Coordinates of C-alpha atoms and ligand atoms in Angstrom, one line a residue:
M11 CA 57.2 -9.4 -18.1
L12 CA 57.3 -12.6 -20.1
R13 CA 54.8 -11.1 -22.4
L14 CA 56.9 -8.0 -22.9
R15 CA 60.0 -10.1 -23.6
R16 CA 58.2 -12.1 -26.2
W17 CA 57.1 -8.9 -27.9
L18 CA 60.5 -7.4 -27.8
Y19 CA 61.8 -10.5 -29.3
V20 CA 59.4 -10.4 -32.2
F21 CA 60.1 -6.7 -32.9
C22 CA 63.9 -7.0 -32.6
V23 CA 64.3 -10.1 -34.6
S24 CA 61.9 -9.4 -37.4
G25 CA 61.8 -5.6 -37.4
P26 CA 58.6 -3.6 -37.3
L27 CA 57.9 -3.8 -41.0
L28 CA 57.8 -7.1 -42.8
L29 CA 55.8 -5.7 -45.7
A30 CA 58.6 -5.7 -48.2
Q31 CA 59.8 -9.3 -47.7
A32 CA 58.0 -12.5 -47.2
P33 CA 57.2 -13.2 -43.5
D34 CA 59.0 -16.2 -42.2
A35 CA 56.1 -18.0 -40.5
S36 CA 58.3 -19.3 -37.8
K37 CA 58.7 -15.7 -36.6
F38 CA 54.9 -15.3 -36.1
S39 CA 53.7 -15.1 -32.5
K40 CA 52.0 -18.1 -31.0
E41 CA 48.8 -16.3 -31.4
V42 CA 49.2 -15.9 -35.1
Q43 CA 50.6 -19.4 -35.6
Q44 CA 47.3 -20.9 -34.5
Y45 CA 45.7 -19.7 -37.7
V46 CA 48.5 -20.7 -40.1
R47 CA 47.5 -23.7 -42.2
V48 CA 50.1 -23.6 -45.0
Q49 CA 53.7 -22.3 -44.4
K50 CA 56.3 -24.4 -46.2
P51 CA 59.0 -22.5 -48.1
K52 CA 57.5 -23.8 -51.4
V53 CA 53.7 -24.3 -51.9
V54 CA 52.0 -25.7 -55.0
L55 CA 48.3 -25.0 -55.6
A56 CA 47.7 -27.9 -57.9
H57 CA 44.8 -28.3 -60.3
V58 CA 43.1 -25.1 -59.3
R59 CA 40.9 -22.8 -61.4
V60 CA 42.5 -19.3 -61.7
I61 CA 40.5 -16.1 -61.7
D62 CA 43.3 -13.6 -62.2
G63 CA 41.7 -10.4 -61.0
A64 CA 42.7 -8.6 -64.2
G65 CA 39.3 -9.4 -65.7
H66 CA 40.4 -12.3 -67.9
A67 CA 38.2 -15.4 -68.2
A68 CA 38.8 -18.0 -65.6
V69 CA 41.3 -20.7 -66.5
D70 CA 40.7 -24.3 -65.3
D71 CA 43.2 -26.7 -64.0
Q72 CA 46.3 -24.7 -63.3
N73 CA 49.3 -25.1 -60.9
I74 CA 50.4 -22.0 -59.0
V75 CA 53.8 -22.1 -57.4
I76 CA 54.5 -19.9 -54.4
E77 CA 58.1 -19.4 -53.1
G78 CA 59.4 -16.8 -50.7
G79 CA 56.0 -15.2 -50.5
K80 CA 55.8 -14.6 -54.2
I81 CA 54.0 -16.3 -57.1
T82 CA 56.9 -17.9 -59.0
A83 CA 55.1 -19.9 -61.7
I84 CA 51.7 -20.5 -63.2
Q85 CA 51.5 -23.6 -65.2
S86 CA 49.0 -26.1 -66.6
G87 CA 47.7 -28.5 -64.0
A88 CA 50.0 -31.4 -63.1
D89 CA 50.5 -33.8 -60.3
V90 CA 53.4 -32.7 -58.1
T91 CA 55.0 -34.7 -55.2
A92 CA 55.2 -33.2 -51.8
A93 CA 58.6 -33.0 -50.2
K94 CA 60.2 -31.8 -47.0
D95 CA 60.1 -28.2 -48.0
V96 CA 57.3 -28.4 -50.5
E97 CA 53.6 -28.5 -49.7
V98 CA 51.2 -29.5 -52.4
L99 CA 47.5 -28.7 -52.1
D100 CA 45.2 -30.7 -54.4
L101 CA 42.6 -28.1 -55.3
R102 CA 40.4 -29.9 -57.8
G103 CA 36.9 -28.3 -57.5
Y104 CA 38.4 -25.1 -56.0
S105 CA 39.1 -21.6 -57.4
V106 CA 41.7 -19.0 -56.5
M107 CA 41.5 -15.3 -56.9
P108 CA 43.7 -12.4 -55.7
G109 CA 43.3 -11.2 -52.2
I110 CA 40.5 -8.6 -51.9
V111 CA 41.7 -5.0 -51.7
G112 CA 38.9 -3.5 -49.4
M113 CA 38.6 0.2 -49.9
H114 CA 35.9 1.1 -47.4
N115 CA 36.7 -1.3 -44.5
H116 CA 36.4 0.2 -41.1
L117 CA 38.0 -1.0 -37.8
F118 CA 34.9 0.0 -35.8
Y119 CA 31.2 -0.9 -35.6
V120 CA 28.2 1.2 -34.5
A121 CA 26.6 1.2 -31.1
R122 CA 23.2 2.8 -30.6
P123 CA 22.6 3.2 -26.8
N124 CA 19.3 1.8 -25.6
L125 CA 18.1 0.8 -29.1
D126 CA 14.6 -0.7 -29.1
S127 CA 12.4 -2.5 -31.5
R128 CA 11.1 0.8 -32.9
W129 CA 14.7 1.6 -33.8
H130 CA 14.7 4.4 -31.2
G131 CA 17.8 5.0 -29.2
N132 CA 19.7 7.6 -27.2
E133 CA 22.3 10.0 -28.4
P134 CA 25.1 10.0 -28.9
L135 CA 25.7 7.4 -31.6
L136 CA 29.1 5.8 -30.9
V137 CA 31.5 3.8 -33.0
P138 CA 33.3 1.3 -30.7
Q139 CA 36.7 0.1 -32.0
M140 CA 36.9 -3.5 -33.3
T141 CA 40.6 -3.9 -33.1
F142 CA 40.4 -7.5 -32.1
S143 CA 37.6 -8.9 -34.3
A144 CA 37.6 -6.8 -37.5
P145 CA 41.1 -7.7 -38.7
R146 CA 40.4 -11.4 -38.2
L147 CA 37.0 -11.2 -40.1
Y148 CA 38.7 -9.4 -43.0
L149 CA 41.4 -11.9 -43.3
A150 CA 39.0 -14.8 -43.0
A151 CA 36.9 -13.5 -45.8
G152 CA 39.9 -13.0 -48.2
V153 CA 40.7 -9.4 -47.6
T154 CA 44.5 -9.2 -47.7
T155 CA 44.8 -5.4 -48.0
M156 CA 42.4 -2.8 -46.7
R157 CA 41.9 0.9 -46.2
T158 CA 40.3 1.9 -42.9
T159 CA 38.5 4.8 -44.6
G160 CA 38.3 7.0 -41.5
S161 CA 39.6 6.3 -38.0
V162 CA 38.3 7.0 -34.5
E163 CA 41.2 5.5 -32.6
T164 CA 44.0 6.3 -35.0
Y165 CA 46.8 5.3 -32.7
S166 CA 45.2 1.9 -32.2
D167 CA 44.9 1.5 -36.0
L168 CA 48.6 2.5 -36.5
N169 CA 49.8 0.2 -33.9
L170 CA 47.6 -2.6 -35.1
R171 CA 49.0 -2.2 -38.6
D172 CA 52.5 -2.4 -37.3
R173 CA 51.8 -5.5 -35.1
I174 CA 50.2 -7.3 -38.0
N175 CA 53.2 -6.5 -40.2
A176 CA 55.5 -7.8 -37.4
G177 CA 53.6 -11.1 -37.2
V178 CA 52.3 -10.4 -33.7
L179 CA 48.6 -10.2 -34.6
P180 CA 46.6 -11.7 -37.4
G181 CA 45.0 -9.5 -40.1
P182 CA 45.4 -8.0 -43.5
H183 CA 47.8 -5.2 -44.7
I184 CA 46.3 -2.0 -43.6
D185 CA 46.3 1.5 -45.1
V186 CA 45.5 3.6 -42.1
T187 CA 43.2 6.6 -42.8
G188 CA 43.6 9.5 -40.5
P189 CA 40.8 10.8 -38.3
Y190 CA 37.9 12.2 -40.4
L191 CA 38.4 15.6 -41.9
E192 CA 35.1 17.0 -40.7
G193 CA 33.7 20.5 -40.4
K194 CA 31.3 21.9 -37.8
D195 CA 28.0 20.5 -36.7
S196 CA 29.0 16.9 -37.0
Y197 CA 26.6 14.3 -35.5
F198 CA 29.5 12.1 -34.7
I199 CA 30.7 12.9 -31.3
Q200 CA 34.0 11.2 -31.8
M201 CA 35.1 13.4 -34.7
H202 CA 37.2 16.6 -34.4
Q203 CA 35.5 19.6 -36.1
L204 CA 37.8 21.7 -38.2
A205 CA 37.5 25.5 -37.8
S206 CA 39.5 26.7 -40.8
A207 CA 41.6 25.8 -43.9
D208 CA 44.7 26.5 -41.9
E209 CA 43.7 24.0 -39.3
A210 CA 42.9 21.4 -42.0
R211 CA 46.6 21.7 -43.2
Q212 CA 47.9 21.3 -39.6
F213 CA 45.6 18.3 -39.1
V214 CA 46.9 16.6 -42.3
D215 CA 50.5 17.3 -41.4
Y216 CA 50.2 16.1 -37.8
W217 CA 48.6 12.8 -38.8
A218 CA 50.8 12.2 -41.8
D219 CA 53.8 12.6 -39.5
R220 CA 52.3 10.0 -37.1
G221 CA 52.1 7.5 -40.1
V222 CA 48.7 7.6 -41.6
T223 CA 48.7 6.8 -45.3
S224 CA 45.3 8.2 -46.5
F225 CA 42.7 10.7 -45.5
K226 CA 38.9 10.9 -45.7
A227 CA 36.8 14.1 -45.7
Y228 CA 33.4 14.0 -44.2
M229 CA 29.9 15.5 -44.5
N230 CA 30.3 19.0 -43.1
I231 CA 33.7 20.0 -44.4
T232 CA 33.8 23.3 -46.3
R233 CA 35.3 23.7 -49.8
A234 CA 38.2 25.8 -48.4
E235 CA 39.0 23.2 -45.8
L236 CA 38.8 20.4 -48.3
K237 CA 41.1 22.2 -50.8
A238 CA 43.6 22.9 -48.1
A239 CA 43.6 19.3 -46.9
V240 CA 43.9 17.9 -50.4
E241 CA 46.8 20.2 -51.3
E242 CA 48.7 19.3 -48.1
A243 CA 48.1 15.6 -48.5
H244 CA 49.2 15.6 -52.1
K245 CA 52.5 17.3 -51.2
R246 CA 53.2 14.0 -49.4
N247 CA 51.8 11.8 -52.1
I248 CA 48.9 10.9 -49.8
K249 CA 45.4 10.5 -51.3
V250 CA 42.1 11.9 -50.0
T251 CA 38.7 10.4 -50.3
G252 CA 35.4 11.7 -49.0
H253 CA 32.0 10.8 -47.8
L254 CA 30.7 14.3 -48.8
C255 CA 27.5 16.3 -48.4
S256 CA 28.5 20.0 -47.9
V257 CA 30.6 19.7 -51.0
S258 CA 29.1 18.2 -54.1
Y259 CA 30.9 15.6 -56.3
K260 CA 31.7 18.1 -59.0
E261 CA 33.0 20.7 -56.6
A262 CA 35.2 18.0 -55.0
A263 CA 36.5 16.9 -58.4
E264 CA 37.5 20.4 -59.3
I265 CA 39.3 20.8 -55.9
G266 CA 41.3 17.6 -56.7
I267 CA 39.9 14.9 -54.4
D268 CA 41.1 11.4 -55.4
D269 CA 38.1 9.3 -54.5
L270 CA 34.4 9.6 -53.6
E271 CA 32.7 7.1 -51.2
H272 CA 29.3 5.5 -51.4
G273 CA 28.9 5.3 -55.1
F274 CA 26.4 8.0 -56.3
F275 CA 24.4 8.1 -53.1
V276 CA 25.8 11.1 -51.4
N277 CA 26.2 13.7 -54.2
T278 CA 24.2 16.7 -53.3
Q279 CA 24.4 18.8 -56.5
L280 CA 20.6 18.6 -57.2
D281 CA 19.4 18.5 -53.6
P282 CA 16.7 21.2 -53.1
G283 CA 17.8 24.1 -50.9
K284 CA 21.5 23.0 -51.1
K285 CA 23.7 25.9 -49.9
P286 CA 27.4 26.1 -50.6
D287 CA 29.5 24.5 -47.9
V288 CA 26.5 23.3 -46.0
C289 CA 25.2 19.7 -45.9
S290 CA 21.7 19.5 -47.4
E291 CA 18.8 17.8 -45.5
G292 CA 18.5 15.1 -48.1
E293 CA 22.2 14.2 -47.9
G294 CA 22.2 13.3 -51.6
V295 CA 19.1 11.2 -51.9
P296 CA 17.1 13.8 -53.9
T297 CA 20.0 14.1 -56.3
L298 CA 20.1 10.4 -56.8
K299 CA 16.3 10.3 -57.3
A300 CA 16.6 13.1 -59.9
M301 CA 19.7 11.8 -61.8
A302 CA 18.8 9.0 -64.3
S303 CA 21.9 7.2 -65.5
D304 CA 21.2 8.3 -69.1
S305 CA 20.5 11.9 -68.2
A306 CA 22.6 14.9 -69.3
E307 CA 23.5 15.6 -65.7
A308 CA 24.7 12.1 -65.1
K309 CA 26.8 12.2 -68.3
D310 CA 28.3 15.5 -67.3
L311 CA 29.1 14.3 -63.8
I312 CA 30.7 11.1 -65.0
D313 CA 32.7 13.0 -67.6
T314 CA 34.0 15.4 -64.9
L315 CA 35.0 12.6 -62.6
V316 CA 36.8 10.6 -65.3
K317 CA 38.5 13.7 -66.6
H318 CA 39.8 14.6 -63.1
H319 CA 40.8 10.9 -62.4
V320 CA 38.5 10.7 -59.4
A321 CA 37.8 7.1 -58.3
V322 CA 34.4 6.1 -56.9
T323 CA 34.0 3.6 -54.1
S324 CA 31.0 1.3 -54.4
T325 CA 29.6 0.4 -50.9
L326 CA 26.5 -1.4 -51.9
P327 CA 26.1 -3.7 -48.8
V328 CA 25.5 -0.8 -46.5
F329 CA 22.7 0.5 -48.7
E330 CA 21.2 -3.0 -49.3
S331 CA 20.4 -3.0 -45.5
G332 CA 18.0 -5.1 -43.6
G333 CA 14.3 -4.6 -44.1
M334 CA 14.4 -4.4 -47.8
P335 CA 12.2 -7.0 -49.5
G336 CA 13.6 -9.5 -51.9
R337 CA 17.1 -9.8 -50.3
P338 CA 18.8 -13.0 -49.5
P339 CA 18.3 -14.8 -46.2
L340 CA 20.7 -14.2 -43.3
R341 CA 24.0 -16.0 -43.3
Q342 CA 24.4 -18.0 -40.1
A343 CA 28.1 -17.6 -40.1
F344 CA 27.6 -13.8 -39.9
L345 CA 25.1 -14.0 -37.1
D346 CA 27.5 -16.3 -35.2
V347 CA 30.3 -13.7 -35.0
L348 CA 28.0 -11.0 -33.6
T349 CA 27.6 -10.2 -29.9
P350 CA 24.0 -10.9 -28.7
Q351 CA 23.5 -7.1 -28.5
A352 CA 24.7 -6.5 -32.1
R353 CA 22.6 -9.4 -33.3
E354 CA 19.6 -7.9 -31.6
A355 CA 20.2 -4.5 -33.1
Y356 CA 20.5 -6.1 -36.5
L357 CA 17.3 -8.1 -36.2
Y358 CA 15.5 -5.0 -35.0
R359 CA 16.7 -3.3 -38.1
R360 CA 15.3 -6.0 -40.3
E361 CA 12.0 -5.8 -38.6
K362 CA 12.0 -2.0 -38.4
P363 CA 8.5 -0.7 -39.0
A364 CA 8.2 1.2 -42.3
K365 CA 8.4 5.0 -41.9
E366 CA 10.0 4.9 -38.5
S367 CA 12.7 7.6 -38.2
T368 CA 16.2 6.2 -37.9
A369 CA 17.0 9.2 -35.7
V370 CA 20.7 9.1 -36.5
T371 CA 20.7 7.9 -40.2
P372 CA 18.6 10.0 -42.5
V373 CA 19.4 7.4 -45.2
D374 CA 16.4 5.1 -44.6
S375 CA 16.3 1.8 -46.3
T376 CA 12.6 1.3 -45.6
D377 CA 11.8 4.2 -47.8
D378 CA 9.4 3.1 -50.5
D379 CA 11.8 4.3 -53.2
W380 CA 14.7 2.4 -51.8
P381 CA 14.8 -0.5 -54.3
M382 CA 14.7 2.1 -57.1
L383 CA 17.5 4.1 -55.5
I384 CA 19.8 1.1 -55.2
K385 CA 19.1 0.2 -58.8
R386 CA 19.7 3.8 -59.9
D387 CA 23.0 3.9 -58.0
M388 CA 24.0 0.5 -59.5
E389 CA 23.3 1.9 -63.0
L390 CA 25.4 5.0 -62.3
E391 CA 28.3 2.9 -60.9
H392 CA 28.2 0.7 -64.0
A393 CA 28.0 3.7 -66.4
F394 CA 31.0 5.3 -64.5
A395 CA 33.1 2.2 -65.0
Q396 CA 32.0 1.8 -68.6
A397 CA 33.1 5.4 -69.2
G398 CA 36.6 4.5 -68.0
G399 CA 36.2 5.5 -64.3
L400 CA 38.1 3.6 -61.6
L401 CA 35.4 1.9 -59.5
L402 CA 36.6 0.6 -56.1
A403 CA 34.8 -1.7 -53.7
G404 CA 34.2 -1.8 -49.9
P405 CA 31.3 -2.8 -47.6
D406 CA 31.2 0.1 -45.1
P407 CA 30.7 -2.2 -42.1
T408 CA 28.9 0.2 -39.8
G409 CA 26.2 -1.9 -38.5
D410 CA 23.4 -0.4 -40.5
G411 CA 21.5 -3.4 -41.8
G412 CA 24.1 -5.9 -40.5
V413 CA 27.1 -5.2 -42.7
A414 CA 30.0 -6.8 -41.1
A415 CA 33.8 -6.8 -41.7
G416 CA 34.7 -9.5 -44.3
F417 CA 31.2 -10.8 -44.9
G418 CA 30.4 -7.4 -46.4
D419 CA 33.4 -7.5 -48.7
Q420 CA 32.1 -10.8 -50.2
R421 CA 28.6 -9.4 -50.5
E422 CA 29.9 -6.3 -52.3
I423 CA 31.2 -8.5 -55.1
E424 CA 27.9 -10.2 -55.4
L425 CA 26.1 -6.9 -55.6
L426 CA 28.4 -5.7 -58.3
V427 CA 27.2 -8.6 -60.4
E428 CA 23.7 -7.6 -59.7
A429 CA 24.8 -4.1 -60.9
G430 CA 25.6 -5.5 -64.3
F431 CA 29.3 -6.5 -64.0
S432 CA 30.3 -10.0 -65.0
P433 CA 31.6 -12.1 -62.2
V434 CA 35.3 -11.7 -63.3
E435 CA 34.7 -8.0 -63.8
A436 CA 33.2 -7.7 -60.3
I437 CA 36.2 -9.5 -58.8
K438 CA 38.5 -7.1 -60.7
V439 CA 36.8 -4.1 -59.1
A440 CA 37.4 -5.7 -55.7
T441 CA 41.1 -6.6 -56.3
W442 CA 42.9 -5.0 -59.2
N443 CA 41.2 -1.6 -59.1
G444 CA 42.0 -1.1 -55.5
A445 CA 45.6 -2.0 -56.1
V446 CA 45.8 0.5 -59.0
Y447 CA 44.3 3.2 -56.8
M448 CA 46.9 2.5 -54.1
G449 CA 49.7 2.5 -56.7
K450 CA 50.5 -1.1 -55.7
Q451 CA 49.4 -2.9 -58.9
D452 CA 53.0 -4.2 -59.4
Q453 CA 52.8 -6.1 -56.1
I454 CA 49.2 -7.0 -55.5
G455 CA 45.7 -7.0 -57.1
S456 CA 46.1 -9.8 -59.7
I457 CA 47.5 -13.3 -60.1
A458 CA 50.7 -13.1 -62.1
V459 CA 54.3 -14.3 -61.8
G460 CA 56.4 -12.1 -59.6
K461 CA 53.5 -10.7 -57.6
N462 CA 53.0 -11.2 -53.8
A463 CA 51.2 -14.4 -53.1
D464 CA 48.1 -12.8 -51.6
L465 CA 45.5 -15.3 -52.7
V466 CA 42.0 -16.5 -51.8
V467 CA 41.2 -20.2 -52.2
M468 CA 37.5 -21.1 -52.3
K469 CA 35.4 -24.1 -53.1
G470 CA 33.4 -23.8 -56.3
N471 CA 33.5 -21.5 -59.2
P472 CA 32.6 -17.8 -58.6
A473 CA 33.2 -17.1 -62.3
V474 CA 29.9 -18.9 -62.8
K475 CA 28.2 -18.6 -59.5
I476 CA 29.3 -15.5 -57.7
S477 CA 28.0 -16.5 -54.3
D478 CA 30.9 -19.0 -54.2
V479 CA 33.1 -16.1 -53.1
E480 CA 31.6 -16.9 -49.7
N481 CA 33.2 -20.4 -49.7
V482 CA 36.7 -19.2 -48.6
E483 CA 38.9 -21.9 -47.0
I484 CA 42.4 -20.6 -47.1
V485 CA 43.7 -17.1 -47.5
F486 CA 47.3 -16.6 -48.4
K487 CA 49.0 -13.4 -47.3
D488 CA 52.6 -13.0 -48.6
G489 CA 52.7 -16.7 -49.3
V490 CA 51.5 -17.9 -45.8
G491 CA 48.1 -19.7 -45.9
F492 CA 45.6 -18.8 -43.1
D493 CA 42.8 -21.0 -42.1
S494 CA 39.5 -19.0 -42.6
A495 CA 37.3 -21.2 -40.4
K496 CA 39.8 -20.9 -37.4
L497 CA 39.9 -17.2 -37.7
L498 CA 36.1 -17.0 -37.8
E499 CA 35.9 -19.3 -34.8
S500 CA 38.2 -17.0 -32.8
V501 CA 35.7 -14.2 -33.2
R502 CA 32.5 -16.1 -32.4
G503 CA 30.1 -13.8 -30.5
R504 CA 32.7 -11.0 -30.3
Y505 CA 32.0 -8.6 -33.2
G506 CA 30.3 -5.6 -31.8
E507 CA 32.2 -5.7 -28.6
Y508 CA 36.0 -5.4 -29.3
Ligands
ZN601 ZN1 32.1 4.4 -43.8

């Protein structure tokens, strides 16, 4: 009862949506308050290096002034005196970049029942909800806005979004994606299987009425179902992305899809034996193998995507995966947040014998050609961006190879640098580009006067050494600074459970 009253208080006093105005930190729940580190009405980030997210060179020694949740001034570095309502952070040796806009950021993980060291397990593969841990990990890593990119517990995700906005729970701003738009013969037992184009329309209408703000098509959808869903979503100004297989990238572009997930890994146009409306056995890998970035097919595809304004979401961490040689050592902080079971599954994955079937994931990172495929995809993503395509970033934290919420968002930026982007360009892909895709570039995505103070403060200089994006200490969301280490600590040993 006490609990209920406190919740009612929060909802009545602050209203269910605080998105538009700056949250008054005093209205945060006790739970959220624990993670708040900076909350004075006026905050000055003094002597900080600014990486603006718009792709400009980093500028050393700046002062950023935050008032009412907004950036109100950016000036040359100067000493400022703290006062009753003014907090001054001396950030010499630190950098600040815009909050990450994570575009493939799930609120679930993957469970493989009875997984053993041969990477054998029982069906069905399940994706348990991470409603507690994932939002904390995202915020701790610097993600201030995210798209769920497919939901399995859609009501949980919608309520989570609203409770975060109301200050009841910690986490980023969330674009809730509806349940997957999937066709028949799905291997995911938690997905509904559409039977017709009419049903696809009904599905979009139902979930848009419940409050979802994006949709994602999946591997077995037909062209007719995809077309119906895209038309219905566009009537409501809602965008549709897809992790496709049954429909090729070019077909989806012609249909009017807005975004394609997983870089160029899941385009099936050159897969042998590909039949219309049916997912091919190779799930896009043969096409990637066959499509050099300077080939006529690649050029034609990229031209088609750019002409139709189709974005592409890079999800390199999920493909980097454990078990691939030459990859960086494990991050202890990442292992620390996993449950013992999730940690074991991840370590099994790293030690997975070559050529063992993954049973549930045909995409096999121990394939001999895998390093070549990653390189090929990186080249295509870079060529797409060079050609004027809108490249987005997200980690796809589904447990394959140990990609986790938040940690994966940082790793994605590092891998974009490996793909040939400069550090400030890679940061732009992960911040500004996502904001542009969401139509929120006037509020978020870069550091400029008048924008929401969604900012990531980290030690070091990622403009020179990109792995410094891992050194996050404070994450500002609407002008309130959250303590990254405290958020991580609250999740210790929990990710993979709830
Ligand atoms: Zn995904």
